[in-house]
Short mmCIF file of C-alpha atoms in Angstrom, two decimals:
data_model
loop_
_atom_site.label_atom_id
_atom_site.label_comp_id
_atom_site.label_asym_id
_atom_site.label_seq_id
_atom_site.Cartn_x
_atom_site.Cartn_y
_atom_site.Cartn_z
CA MET S 229 -17.36 -47.91 28.69
CA LYS S 230 -19.60 -47.02 25.88
CA THR S 231 -18.55 -44.12 23.69
CA LYS S 232 -21.03 -42.23 21.78
CA ALA S 233 -18.93 -40.98 18.96
CA LYS S 234 -20.09 -39.96 15.52
CA ARG S 235 -19.44 -43.04 13.52
CA SER S 236 -17.60 -43.11 10.25
CA ILE S 237 -18.63 -46.38 8.63
CA SER S 238 -16.96 -48.28 5.86
CA VAL S 239 -19.70 -48.47 3.25
CA SER S 240 -19.89 -50.90 0.39
CA LEU S 241 -22.90 -49.80 -1.60
CA VAL S 242 -25.13 -52.02 -3.67
CA ALA S 243 -25.02 -50.78 -7.26
CA LEU S 244 -27.91 -48.40 -7.72
CA THR S 245 -30.10 -49.40 -10.63
CA PHE S 246 -32.12 -46.25 -11.08
CA ALA S 247 -32.08 -46.03 -14.90
CA SER S 248 -35.58 -47.28 -15.59
CA THR S 249 -37.26 -45.67 -12.60
CA LEU S 250 -35.57 -42.28 -12.97
CA ALA S 251 -36.76 -41.83 -16.54
CA ALA S 252 -40.36 -42.30 -15.45
CA CYS S 253 -40.07 -39.96 -12.49
CA GLN S 254 -38.08 -36.96 -13.72
CA SER S 255 -41.14 -34.72 -13.52
CA ASN S 256 -42.23 -35.76 -10.04
CA SER S 257 -40.10 -33.39 -7.98
CA ASN S 258 -43.12 -31.45 -6.66
CA SER S 259 -46.26 -33.54 -6.90
CA SER S 260 -47.72 -36.77 -8.19
CA SER S 261 -49.13 -36.87 -11.67
CA GLY S 262 -52.60 -35.38 -11.89
CA THR S 263 -52.50 -33.94 -8.36
CA GLN S 264 -53.09 -30.24 -7.81
CA ASN S 265 -52.28 -28.22 -4.68
CA ASP S 266 -54.96 -25.96 -3.24
CA THR S 267 -54.22 -22.56 -1.70
CA ALA S 268 -53.80 -24.05 1.78
CA GLY S 269 -51.01 -26.36 0.64
CA THR S 270 -53.15 -29.50 0.96
CA THR S 271 -53.96 -31.78 -1.97
CA LYS S 272 -57.31 -32.52 -3.57
CA GLU S 273 -56.48 -36.15 -4.31
CA HIS S 274 -55.75 -38.61 -1.54
CA ARG S 275 -52.14 -39.79 -1.44
CA THR S 276 -50.05 -42.24 0.54
CA LEU S 277 -46.77 -41.08 2.03
CA THR S 278 -44.26 -43.75 3.04
CA VAL S 279 -41.86 -42.99 5.90
CA GLU S 280 -38.97 -45.08 7.20
CA VAL S 281 -38.97 -46.09 10.86
CA PHE S 282 -36.21 -47.96 12.72
CA ASP S 283 -37.11 -51.38 14.08
CA ARG S 284 -34.96 -51.68 17.20
CA GLY S 285 -36.30 -55.09 18.15
CA LYS S 286 -37.29 -53.97 21.63
CA PRO S 287 -39.22 -56.65 23.52
CA GLY S 288 -42.92 -55.82 23.72
CA GLN S 289 -42.80 -53.08 21.10
CA PRO S 290 -46.10 -52.37 19.30
CA ASP S 291 -46.79 -52.65 15.58
CA LEU S 292 -44.53 -49.92 14.21
CA ASN S 293 -47.09 -49.01 11.53
CA ASN S 294 -50.14 -49.11 13.78
CA ASN S 295 -49.81 -47.66 17.26
CA PHE S 296 -50.63 -44.61 19.36
CA TRP S 297 -48.04 -42.44 17.57
CA THR S 298 -48.89 -43.45 14.01
CA LYS S 299 -52.58 -42.87 14.74
CA TYR S 300 -51.79 -39.38 16.01
CA ILE S 301 -49.82 -38.64 12.85
CA ASN S 302 -52.57 -39.86 10.56
CA ASP S 303 -55.34 -38.20 12.59
CA ASN S 304 -53.55 -34.87 12.36
CA PHE S 305 -51.19 -34.57 9.41
CA GLY S 306 -53.09 -37.19 7.41
CA LYS S 307 -56.46 -35.51 7.67
CA GLN S 308 -55.04 -32.02 7.15
CA PHE S 309 -53.24 -33.00 3.96
CA ASN S 310 -55.66 -35.69 2.71
CA ALA S 311 -52.99 -38.35 3.03
CA THR S 312 -52.26 -41.67 4.68
CA VAL S 313 -48.82 -42.09 6.24
CA ASN S 314 -47.48 -45.64 6.11
CA PHE S 315 -44.35 -46.52 8.06
CA VAL S 316 -41.80 -48.89 6.55
CA SER S 317 -39.74 -50.59 9.23
CA VAL S 318 -35.99 -51.07 8.72
CA PRO S 319 -33.84 -53.03 11.20
CA ARG S 320 -31.67 -50.51 13.07
CA ALA S 321 -28.59 -52.74 12.99
CA GLN S 322 -28.79 -53.23 9.20
CA GLU S 323 -30.19 -49.83 8.23
CA VAL S 324 -27.51 -48.99 5.65
CA ASP S 325 -27.64 -52.37 3.91
CA LYS S 326 -31.44 -52.38 3.87
CA LEU S 327 -31.65 -48.82 2.56
CA ASN S 328 -29.16 -49.65 -0.20
CA VAL S 329 -31.35 -52.53 -1.35
CA LEU S 330 -34.53 -50.42 -1.28
CA MET S 331 -32.84 -47.58 -3.17
CA ALA S 332 -31.44 -49.94 -5.78
CA ALA S 333 -34.88 -51.41 -6.36
CA GLY S 334 -36.57 -48.00 -6.53
CA GLN S 335 -38.65 -48.95 -3.47
CA ALA S 336 -37.20 -46.70 -0.77
CA PRO S 337 -39.79 -44.83 1.34
CA ASP S 338 -40.66 -41.27 0.33
CA ILE S 339 -38.94 -40.20 3.53
CA SER S 340 -35.84 -42.26 4.26
CA TYR S 341 -32.89 -41.57 6.53
CA THR S 342 -29.46 -42.62 7.69
CA TYR S 343 -26.80 -41.37 10.07
CA THR S 344 -24.02 -41.93 7.53
CA GLN S 345 -22.98 -38.97 5.35
CA GLY S 346 -21.04 -41.15 2.93
CA VAL S 347 -24.18 -43.14 2.08
CA VAL S 348 -26.06 -39.94 1.21
CA TYR S 349 -23.17 -38.64 -0.86
CA ASN S 350 -23.06 -41.83 -2.92
CA TYR S 351 -26.79 -41.55 -3.62
CA VAL S 352 -26.21 -37.96 -4.74
CA GLN S 353 -23.38 -39.04 -7.04
CA GLN S 354 -25.62 -41.71 -8.55
CA GLY S 355 -28.42 -39.21 -9.17
CA GLY S 356 -30.72 -41.02 -6.79
CA LEU S 357 -32.01 -38.16 -4.61
CA ALA S 358 -34.48 -35.35 -5.18
CA GLU S 359 -33.13 -31.80 -5.10
CA LEU S 360 -34.92 -29.96 -2.30
CA ASP S 361 -34.04 -26.28 -2.62
CA SER S 362 -37.19 -25.14 -4.46
CA VAL S 363 -39.61 -27.41 -2.60
CA LEU S 364 -38.17 -26.32 0.76
CA LYS S 365 -38.69 -22.70 -0.24
CA GLN S 366 -42.28 -23.40 -1.24
CA TYR S 367 -43.41 -25.79 1.49
CA GLY S 368 -40.79 -25.71 4.26
CA THR S 369 -40.97 -22.28 5.90
CA THR S 370 -41.39 -23.59 9.45
CA LEU S 371 -38.91 -26.38 8.79
CA THR S 372 -36.10 -24.16 7.51
CA LYS S 373 -36.64 -21.67 10.32
CA TYR S 374 -36.39 -24.42 12.92
CA LEU S 375 -33.21 -25.96 11.48
CA GLY S 376 -31.44 -22.77 10.40
CA ASP S 377 -28.50 -22.52 8.02
CA ASP S 378 -26.03 -24.03 10.51
CA VAL S 379 -27.90 -27.34 10.41
CA LEU S 380 -29.21 -27.24 6.84
CA LYS S 381 -25.70 -26.88 5.41
CA TYR S 382 -24.96 -30.47 6.44
CA GLY S 383 -27.52 -31.58 3.86
CA LYS S 384 -25.90 -29.68 1.00
CA PHE S 385 -23.82 -31.50 -1.57
CA ASN S 386 -22.21 -29.81 -4.54
CA GLY S 387 -23.99 -26.63 -3.49
CA LYS S 388 -27.49 -28.13 -3.63
CA GLN S 389 -29.81 -29.32 -0.86
CA TYR S 390 -30.23 -33.09 -1.14
CA SER S 391 -30.95 -33.87 2.50
CA VAL S 392 -32.81 -32.40 5.46
CA PRO S 393 -30.58 -32.99 8.49
CA GLY S 394 -32.18 -33.60 11.84
CA LYS S 395 -31.22 -31.21 14.61
CA ARG S 396 -29.04 -32.47 17.45
CA THR S 397 -30.07 -30.75 20.67
CA VAL S 398 -27.22 -32.04 22.88
CA LEU S 399 -23.75 -31.52 21.43
CA ALA S 400 -21.63 -32.55 24.43
CA GLY S 401 -19.34 -35.50 23.75
CA SER S 402 -17.55 -36.71 26.85
CA ASN S 403 -16.23 -35.74 30.26
CA THR S 404 -13.45 -36.70 32.63
CA PHE S 405 -14.80 -37.82 36.02
CA ILE S 406 -12.93 -38.07 39.32
CA ARG S 407 -13.64 -39.41 42.80
CA LYS S 408 -14.18 -36.20 44.76
CA ASP S 409 -14.31 -38.11 48.03
CA TRP S 410 -10.74 -39.29 47.31
CA LEU S 411 -9.63 -35.71 46.65
CA ASP S 412 -11.26 -34.56 49.87
CA LYS S 413 -9.71 -37.36 51.90
CA LEU S 414 -6.24 -36.40 50.66
CA GLY S 415 -6.89 -32.66 50.86
CA LEU S 416 -6.19 -32.25 47.14
CA PRO S 417 -7.69 -29.60 44.83
CA VAL S 418 -9.53 -30.44 41.61
CA PRO S 419 -6.81 -30.78 38.94
CA THR S 420 -7.08 -28.30 36.07
CA THR S 421 -3.94 -29.11 34.03
CA PRO S 422 -2.35 -32.33 32.72
CA GLU S 423 0.53 -31.97 35.20
CA GLN S 424 -1.85 -31.55 38.14
CA PHE S 425 -3.89 -34.52 36.92
CA TYR S 426 -0.79 -36.71 36.71
CA ASN S 427 0.34 -35.75 40.21
CA THR S 428 -3.16 -36.46 41.52
CA MET S 429 -3.06 -39.94 39.97
CA VAL S 430 0.31 -40.57 41.64
CA ALA S 431 -1.21 -39.57 44.98
CA PHE S 432 -4.16 -41.90 44.39
CA LYS S 433 -1.77 -44.79 43.78
CA GLU S 434 0.61 -44.12 46.65
CA LYS S 435 -2.00 -43.23 49.32
CA ASN S 436 -4.90 -45.36 48.08
CA PRO S 437 -7.62 -43.17 49.66
CA GLY S 438 -10.27 -45.77 48.88
CA ASN S 439 -8.32 -48.45 50.74
CA VAL S 440 -9.02 -50.95 47.96
CA SER S 441 -7.09 -53.91 46.63
CA GLY S 442 -5.71 -53.22 43.16
CA VAL S 443 -6.33 -49.47 43.07
CA ILE S 444 -6.51 -48.01 39.53
CA PRO S 445 -5.87 -44.26 39.56
CA TYR S 446 -6.93 -43.72 35.92
CA GLY S 447 -9.41 -46.14 34.40
CA TYR S 448 -8.94 -46.71 30.68
CA SER S 449 -9.92 -49.17 27.96
CA LEU S 450 -9.36 -49.42 24.23
CA GLN S 451 -12.64 -49.72 22.40
CA PRO S 452 -13.13 -50.64 18.73
CA SER S 453 -15.88 -48.03 18.23
CA GLY S 454 -13.31 -45.27 18.61
CA PRO S 455 -9.85 -46.20 19.90
CA GLY S 456 -8.31 -43.03 21.18
CA LEU S 457 -7.19 -41.00 24.14
CA GLY S 458 -10.34 -38.99 24.76
CA TYR S 459 -9.63 -35.31 25.29
CA ILE S 460 -6.03 -35.79 26.44
CA PRO S 461 -4.58 -34.83 23.00
CA GLU S 462 -6.38 -31.46 23.25
CA ALA S 463 -3.91 -30.46 25.96
CA PHE S 464 -0.92 -31.05 23.70
CA LYS S 465 -2.29 -29.82 20.35
CA PRO S 466 -1.03 -26.31 19.44
CA SER S 467 -3.69 -23.64 19.72
CA ASN S 468 -2.41 -21.70 16.70
CA LEU S 469 -3.23 -24.15 13.91
CA THR S 470 -4.26 -22.59 10.61
CA GLU S 471 -7.75 -23.31 9.28
CA GLU S 472 -6.32 -25.71 6.70
CA GLN S 473 -4.33 -27.57 9.35
CA PHE S 474 -7.40 -27.73 11.58
CA ALA S 475 -9.55 -28.99 8.70
CA THR S 476 -7.16 -31.54 7.26
CA LEU S 477 -5.47 -32.85 10.42
CA GLN S 478 -8.30 -32.75 12.95
CA PRO S 479 -10.06 -36.11 13.43
CA GLN S 480 -13.51 -36.08 11.91
CA ALA S 481 -15.07 -38.00 14.78
CA ILE S 482 -15.01 -37.67 18.54
CA TRP S 483 -12.56 -40.04 20.26
CA SER S 484 -10.72 -40.76 17.00
CA THR S 485 -6.96 -40.92 16.73
CA ASN S 486 -5.04 -38.69 14.36
CA TRP S 487 -1.42 -39.64 14.13
CA ASN S 488 -0.40 -36.58 12.10
CA MET S 489 -1.94 -34.01 14.41
CA PRO S 490 0.82 -31.89 15.97
CA GLY S 491 1.14 -32.80 19.63
CA PHE S 492 -0.52 -36.21 19.35
CA ASP S 493 2.86 -37.84 19.98
CA LYS S 494 3.11 -35.89 23.24
CA ALA S 495 -0.31 -37.19 24.32
CA VAL S 496 0.85 -40.76 23.63
CA GLN S 497 4.01 -40.14 25.67
CA TYR S 498 1.83 -38.84 28.52
CA MET S 499 -0.19 -42.07 28.52
CA ASN S 500 2.99 -44.12 28.31
CA LYS S 501 4.34 -42.28 31.34
CA MET S 502 1.14 -43.00 33.26
CA PHE S 503 1.22 -46.68 32.35
CA ASN S 504 4.86 -47.12 33.32
CA ALA S 505 4.09 -45.45 36.65
CA GLY S 506 1.32 -47.97 37.25
CA LEU S 507 -1.44 -45.37 37.03
CA ILE S 508 -3.81 -46.81 34.41
CA SER S 509 -5.87 -49.99 34.04
CA PRO S 510 -3.43 -52.89 33.52
CA ASN S 511 -5.92 -54.72 31.28
CA PHE S 512 -6.81 -51.73 29.10
CA ALA S 513 -5.74 -53.39 25.83
CA THR S 514 -7.97 -56.45 26.23
CA ASP S 515 -10.99 -54.65 27.73
CA LYS S 516 -12.42 -53.90 24.29
CA ASP S 517 -16.05 -53.55 25.36
CA GLY S 518 -15.30 -51.52 28.51
CA LYS S 519 -17.08 -53.96 30.80
CA LEU S 520 -14.05 -54.56 33.00
CA LEU S 521 -13.63 -50.81 33.42
CA ASP S 522 -17.31 -50.43 34.34
CA ALA S 523 -16.89 -53.14 36.96
CA ASP S 524 -13.74 -51.53 38.38
CA ILE S 525 -15.51 -48.16 38.63
CA SER S 526 -18.57 -49.75 40.23
CA ASN S 527 -16.41 -51.59 42.77
CA GLY S 528 -14.65 -48.43 43.86
CA LYS S 529 -11.20 -49.20 42.43
CA VAL S 530 -10.96 -46.30 39.93
CA GLY S 531 -10.00 -42.74 40.81
CA ALA S 532 -10.70 -41.05 37.45
CA PHE S 533 -11.84 -41.95 33.94
CA GLN S 534 -13.29 -40.53 30.72
CA THR S 535 -16.63 -41.54 29.25
CA ASN S 536 -19.76 -40.05 27.68
CA TRP S 537 -20.62 -36.69 29.21
CA ASP S 538 -23.50 -38.36 31.10
CA GLY S 539 -22.00 -41.86 31.36
CA PRO S 540 -22.03 -42.39 35.16
CA TYR S 541 -25.66 -41.30 35.47
CA ARG S 542 -27.09 -43.68 32.89
CA THR S 543 -29.12 -46.63 34.08
CA ALA S 544 -27.08 -48.93 31.88
CA PRO S 545 -24.51 -49.92 33.00
CA GLY S 546 -25.43 -47.85 36.08
CA THR S 547 -21.86 -47.26 37.25
CA TYR S 548 -22.62 -44.40 39.66
CA ALA S 549 -25.59 -46.17 41.24
CA ASN S 550 -23.53 -49.33 41.63
CA LEU S 551 -20.57 -47.37 43.01
CA THR S 552 -22.57 -45.64 45.74
CA LYS S 553 -24.23 -48.94 46.59
CA ASN S 554 -20.87 -50.69 46.94
CA VAL S 555 -19.04 -47.72 48.45
CA PRO S 556 -21.31 -45.51 50.57
CA GLY S 557 -20.17 -41.90 50.43
CA ALA S 558 -18.42 -42.25 47.06
CA GLN S 559 -18.80 -39.13 44.91
CA LEU S 560 -18.04 -38.55 41.22
CA ILE S 561 -17.70 -35.10 39.67
CA PRO S 562 -16.80 -33.97 36.13
CA ILE S 563 -13.50 -32.11 35.85
CA ASP S 564 -11.66 -30.20 33.13
CA PRO S 565 -7.90 -30.93 33.35
CA TRP S 566 -6.89 -30.94 29.68
CA GLN S 567 -5.66 -27.36 29.41
CA ASN S 568 -3.73 -26.34 26.29
CA ASP S 569 -0.97 -23.79 25.65
CA ALA S 570 -3.51 -20.97 25.47
CA GLY S 571 -5.06 -21.78 28.84
CA LYS S 572 -8.19 -23.21 27.18
CA HIS S 573 -9.86 -26.59 27.66
CA PRO S 574 -11.00 -27.41 24.09
CA LYS S 575 -13.51 -30.18 23.48
CA ASN S 576 -14.50 -31.69 20.17
CA VAL S 577 -18.28 -31.99 20.44
CA TYR S 578 -20.89 -33.34 18.05
CA SER S 579 -21.89 -31.35 15.00
CA PRO S 580 -25.39 -29.80 15.22
CA ASN S 581 -26.92 -32.19 12.71
CA GLY S 582 -28.50 -35.50 13.55
CA MET S 583 -29.63 -38.02 10.95
CA TYR S 584 -29.74 -37.30 7.23
CA ILE S 585 -33.35 -37.31 6.00
CA ILE S 586 -33.56 -37.95 2.26
CA ILE S 587 -36.22 -38.20 -0.43
CA PRO S 588 -35.48 -40.59 -3.31
CA LYS S 589 -35.79 -39.11 -6.79
CA THR S 590 -38.21 -41.95 -7.56
CA SER S 591 -40.67 -40.50 -5.04
CA LYS S 592 -43.92 -39.08 -6.42
CA ASN S 593 -44.50 -37.24 -3.15
CA VAL S 594 -41.56 -34.87 -2.75
CA ASP S 595 -43.85 -31.95 -1.96
CA LEU S 596 -45.90 -33.99 0.52
CA ALA S 597 -42.74 -35.26 2.19
CA ILE S 598 -41.52 -31.71 2.83
CA GLN S 599 -45.00 -30.72 4.03
CA TYR S 600 -44.81 -33.62 6.50
CA LEU S 601 -41.44 -32.47 7.84
CA ASN S 602 -42.69 -28.90 7.94
CA TRP S 603 -45.72 -30.04 9.97
CA MET S 604 -43.40 -31.94 12.33
CA ALA S 605 -41.36 -28.78 12.93
CA ASP S 606 -44.36 -27.19 14.69
CA PRO S 607 -43.44 -27.00 18.42
CA LYS S 608 -46.84 -28.42 19.44
CA VAL S 609 -46.29 -31.46 17.22
CA THR S 610 -42.76 -31.96 18.54
CA LEU S 611 -44.00 -31.75 22.13
CA PHE S 612 -46.64 -34.40 21.49
CA LEU S 613 -44.44 -36.80 19.53
CA GLN S 614 -41.73 -36.66 22.19
CA ASN S 615 -43.98 -36.82 25.24
CA GLY S 616 -47.55 -37.81 24.44
CA GLN S 617 -50.71 -36.33 25.91
CA GLU S 618 -50.38 -33.78 28.73
CA GLY S 619 -52.03 -34.90 31.94
CA VAL S 620 -51.87 -38.53 30.84
CA ASP S 621 -48.39 -39.33 29.59
CA TYR S 622 -46.63 -36.35 31.16
CA ASN S 623 -47.17 -33.34 33.38
CA LEU S 624 -45.58 -29.94 32.88
CA VAL S 625 -43.49 -28.87 35.87
CA ASN S 626 -41.96 -25.41 35.47
CA GLY S 627 -42.42 -25.75 31.74
CA VAL S 628 -40.64 -29.12 31.59
CA PRO S 629 -42.44 -32.41 30.77
CA LYS S 630 -42.24 -35.04 33.51
CA GLN S 631 -43.14 -38.50 32.22
CA THR S 632 -45.74 -40.57 34.02
CA GLY S 633 -44.48 -43.93 32.76
CA THR S 634 -47.30 -44.65 30.34
CA THR S 635 -44.95 -44.66 27.34
CA ASN S 636 -42.80 -47.50 28.65
CA SER S 637 -45.02 -50.31 27.41
CA GLY S 638 -48.05 -51.21 25.34
CA ASP S 639 -49.42 -49.27 22.38
CA LYS S 640 -47.61 -46.11 23.52
CA MET S 641 -44.19 -47.69 24.00
CA MET S 642 -41.31 -45.49 22.87
CA THR S 643 -38.61 -47.80 21.55
CA VAL S 644 -36.02 -45.03 21.94
CA ALA S 645 -35.74 -42.01 24.25
CA ASN S 646 -37.85 -39.01 23.24
CA ASN S 647 -39.52 -41.12 20.55
CA LEU S 648 -36.87 -40.08 18.02
CA ASP S 649 -37.86 -42.77 15.52
CA TYR S 650 -41.10 -40.87 14.89
CA ASP S 651 -39.94 -37.35 15.73
CA ILE S 652 -37.10 -37.61 13.23
CA LEU S 653 -36.34 -33.88 13.08
CA SER S 654 -35.02 -33.68 16.65
CA ASN S 655 -32.11 -35.74 17.90
CA GLY S 656 -32.76 -35.14 21.59
CA ILE S 657 -35.29 -33.32 23.75
CA GLU S 658 -36.63 -30.20 22.04
CA LEU S 659 -38.68 -27.63 23.95
CA GLY S 660 -37.68 -24.62 21.88
CA ASP S 661 -35.43 -23.19 24.60
CA GLN S 662 -31.96 -24.42 25.57
CA GLN S 663 -32.49 -23.75 29.27
CA LYS S 664 -35.69 -25.80 29.22
CA ASN S 665 -33.95 -28.48 27.17
CA THR S 666 -31.21 -28.74 29.80
CA ALA S 667 -33.77 -28.94 32.60
CA ALA S 668 -35.70 -31.62 30.71
CA ILE S 669 -32.54 -33.59 29.97
CA SER S 670 -31.55 -33.46 33.63
CA ALA S 671 -35.03 -34.56 34.69
CA GLY S 672 -34.44 -37.77 32.73
CA TYR S 673 -31.85 -38.88 35.32
CA PRO S 674 -33.85 -39.20 38.56
CA GLY S 675 -31.68 -38.57 41.60
CA TYR S 676 -28.88 -37.03 39.54
CA GLU S 677 -30.60 -33.92 38.15
CA LYS S 678 -28.07 -31.39 39.48
CA ASP S 679 -25.13 -33.64 38.63
CA VAL S 680 -26.31 -34.01 35.03
CA GLU S 681 -26.89 -30.29 34.65
CA ASN S 682 -23.35 -29.63 35.85
CA ALA S 683 -21.88 -32.38 33.65
CA LEU S 684 -23.54 -30.88 30.57
CA LYS S 685 -22.14 -27.47 31.46
CA VAL S 686 -18.59 -28.81 31.95
CA GLY S 687 -18.81 -30.84 28.74
CA MET S 688 -19.48 -27.71 26.69
CA VAL S 689 -16.64 -25.49 27.98
CA ASP S 690 -14.47 -24.26 25.07
CA ASN S 691 -16.34 -26.60 22.73
CA TYR S 692 -15.82 -26.76 18.98
CA THR S 693 -17.03 -28.90 16.10
CA THR S 694 -14.81 -30.38 13.44
CA TYR S 695 -14.49 -28.67 10.09
CA PHE S 696 -17.57 -29.07 7.91
CA TYR S 697 -16.94 -30.97 4.70
CA SER S 698 -19.67 -31.01 2.06
CA ILE S 699 -17.54 -33.61 0.26
CA PRO S 700 -17.20 -36.87 2.21
CA ASN S 701 -13.84 -38.59 2.35
CA ALA S 702 -14.15 -41.71 0.19
CA ALA S 703 -10.73 -42.99 1.25
CA ASP S 704 -11.80 -42.80 4.90
CA ALA S 705 -15.04 -44.65 4.14
CA LYS S 706 -13.02 -47.38 2.42
CA SER S 707 -10.29 -47.79 5.06
CA ASN S 708 -11.94 -46.62 8.27
CA THR S 709 -12.51 -50.00 9.92
CA GLU S 710 -9.03 -51.27 9.08
CA LEU S 711 -7.40 -48.06 10.27
CA LYS S 712 -9.38 -48.07 13.53
CA ASN S 713 -8.21 -51.59 14.29
CA LEU S 714 -4.64 -50.66 13.40
CA SER S 715 -4.84 -47.54 15.61
CA ALA S 716 -5.94 -49.65 18.57
CA GLN S 717 -2.99 -51.98 18.07
CA MET S 718 -0.60 -49.04 17.75
CA LEU S 719 -1.87 -47.36 20.91
CA ALA S 720 -1.59 -50.58 22.87
CA LYS S 721 2.03 -51.07 21.79
CA LEU S 722 2.99 -47.45 22.43
CA ILE S 723 1.35 -47.18 25.84
CA VAL S 724 3.11 -50.27 27.21
CA ALA S 725 6.49 -49.60 25.53
CA LYS S 726 9.59 -48.66 27.47
CA PRO S 727 9.73 -44.85 27.74
CA ALA S 728 13.05 -44.66 25.90
CA GLU S 729 11.57 -46.55 22.93
CA VAL S 730 8.34 -44.59 22.48
CA ASP S 731 9.68 -41.94 20.09
CA SER S 732 11.26 -44.34 17.58
CA LEU S 733 8.36 -46.81 17.84
CA TYR S 734 5.88 -44.00 17.24
CA LYS S 735 7.62 -42.99 14.01
CA SER S 736 7.82 -46.52 12.65
CA LEU S 737 4.19 -47.35 13.48
CA VAL S 738 2.91 -44.12 11.97
CA GLN S 739 4.84 -44.90 8.80
CA GLN S 740 3.09 -48.27 8.69
CA TYR S 741 -0.29 -46.62 9.33
CA MET S 742 0.18 -44.12 6.51
CA GLY S 743 1.20 -46.89 4.14
CA GLN S 744 -1.93 -48.91 4.91
CA GLY S 745 -4.40 -46.19 3.97
CA GLY S 746 -3.68 -43.30 6.32
CA GLN S 747 -1.89 -41.30 3.65
CA ALA S 748 -4.78 -41.72 1.21
CA VAL S 749 -7.22 -40.43 3.84
CA GLN S 750 -4.95 -37.49 4.60
CA ASP S 751 -4.47 -36.64 0.92
CA GLU S 752 -8.20 -36.70 0.28
CA TYR S 753 -8.89 -34.32 3.16
CA VAL S 754 -6.37 -31.91 1.63
CA LYS S 755 -7.91 -32.31 -1.83
CA ASN S 756 -11.47 -31.86 -0.54
CA TYR S 757 -10.50 -28.81 1.49
CA LYS S 758 -8.95 -27.14 -1.55
CA THR S 759 -11.91 -28.07 -3.76
CA GLN S 760 -14.41 -26.78 -1.23
CA ASN S 761 -12.55 -23.50 -0.87
CA GLY S 762 -11.82 -23.00 -4.56
CA LYS S 763 -8.08 -23.46 -4.19
#
């Protein structure tokens, strides 16, 4: 099972050697030397703008600096602003390391980006990024209107705008899915509370409505990208936390564990109870890539599970398609059983920002870079970059683009859905209207359109985002990988422990966790919260 959590990466930065380049470029925050802007915002001298693009290594992909999309950009933005846009490819899997090297050498593209806040913050601390407040005000009217303050704030550090965050158009994180045909066969209602869910899992085990060998009522696996319990802890977390408790105790990433969160121990006990009753995947601790769980779901052995909000409908690994092929009549539906003490079903969803777009202070084209992003914020440009040419690459059906398949190969190949490596402002389909966005998203899952629309709706009930920190947690960046691995080990031990031993084992393991970096992370959240709020 693949989780799509916001990642918090342990970053070891290359030392930034900006001293010589910064001195020569202090005056280049608005335009290159000798270049004047005319009244239309274009430049009289021809300039070259460099823009980062992810190289995803997709078989058959075109030249990333010379294809249908780059020609469109240069034929439109380039001609309008008397500029040539050159794309600098960076391997997706090594994007942080590569960007560090380019920044250290003073060779980073005019428009660079990363998904990691800590990387941006370190560049800010080193004085390596251009301040964007004044240039955004002068050249970014359309851009700032499109993003709005709720998104732009994620690019502010120490009260100044150092990054232009992309806009995430789908915030849903995950869902719990259940075999509705099993419920129907047993005459059971859809569970809406943890107690009802547990009793339903017991019924699935005892009555085995799928008549399968090795029935698994609740499918579960521990995964290194985010070892956790999904949304189960939401049912046990008190609803009356103060803002400071919410900010300093709440995990900063979907699916993360937080051992100090009130009620998390109760969620662990709940999972322990399920395991000891034989209700969850027996191999959950060793299924670290989720492939065994995917196979069990596909083969009709699993009654319920948590995954990405759209997980079953994806073509890879294609669990729903495989399930219905192997078990005709099987039906999966998203449910909402993790009700808390206030009768709500809270869900930690993604923050509204996507990638962090940055402009190095060494750039001589800060103004042109913002003009490029401002041009990209035009709805007509977004529509083209995400879909291509109407009547050729897509057709509008009820205002929603339906792809014709021409962008799957050749010069027009999109190496990622919605062409997000070129349309870097939008992390997801963007049609300027949430209802149209939802319809367009659903249309991307042929045969499951209504299911996907419903799953998105369920995944956003009582949603919230984690507290916004303008100051990244350096202790978390340093210890994140080690603490994730330790959390996985702790969960595995606690889930399989004897029920009478869970409480004491929990306390001893948490003490170990705090001693190995957890306390430092916690202390820094408290310190950053107080600093950010002037306490």
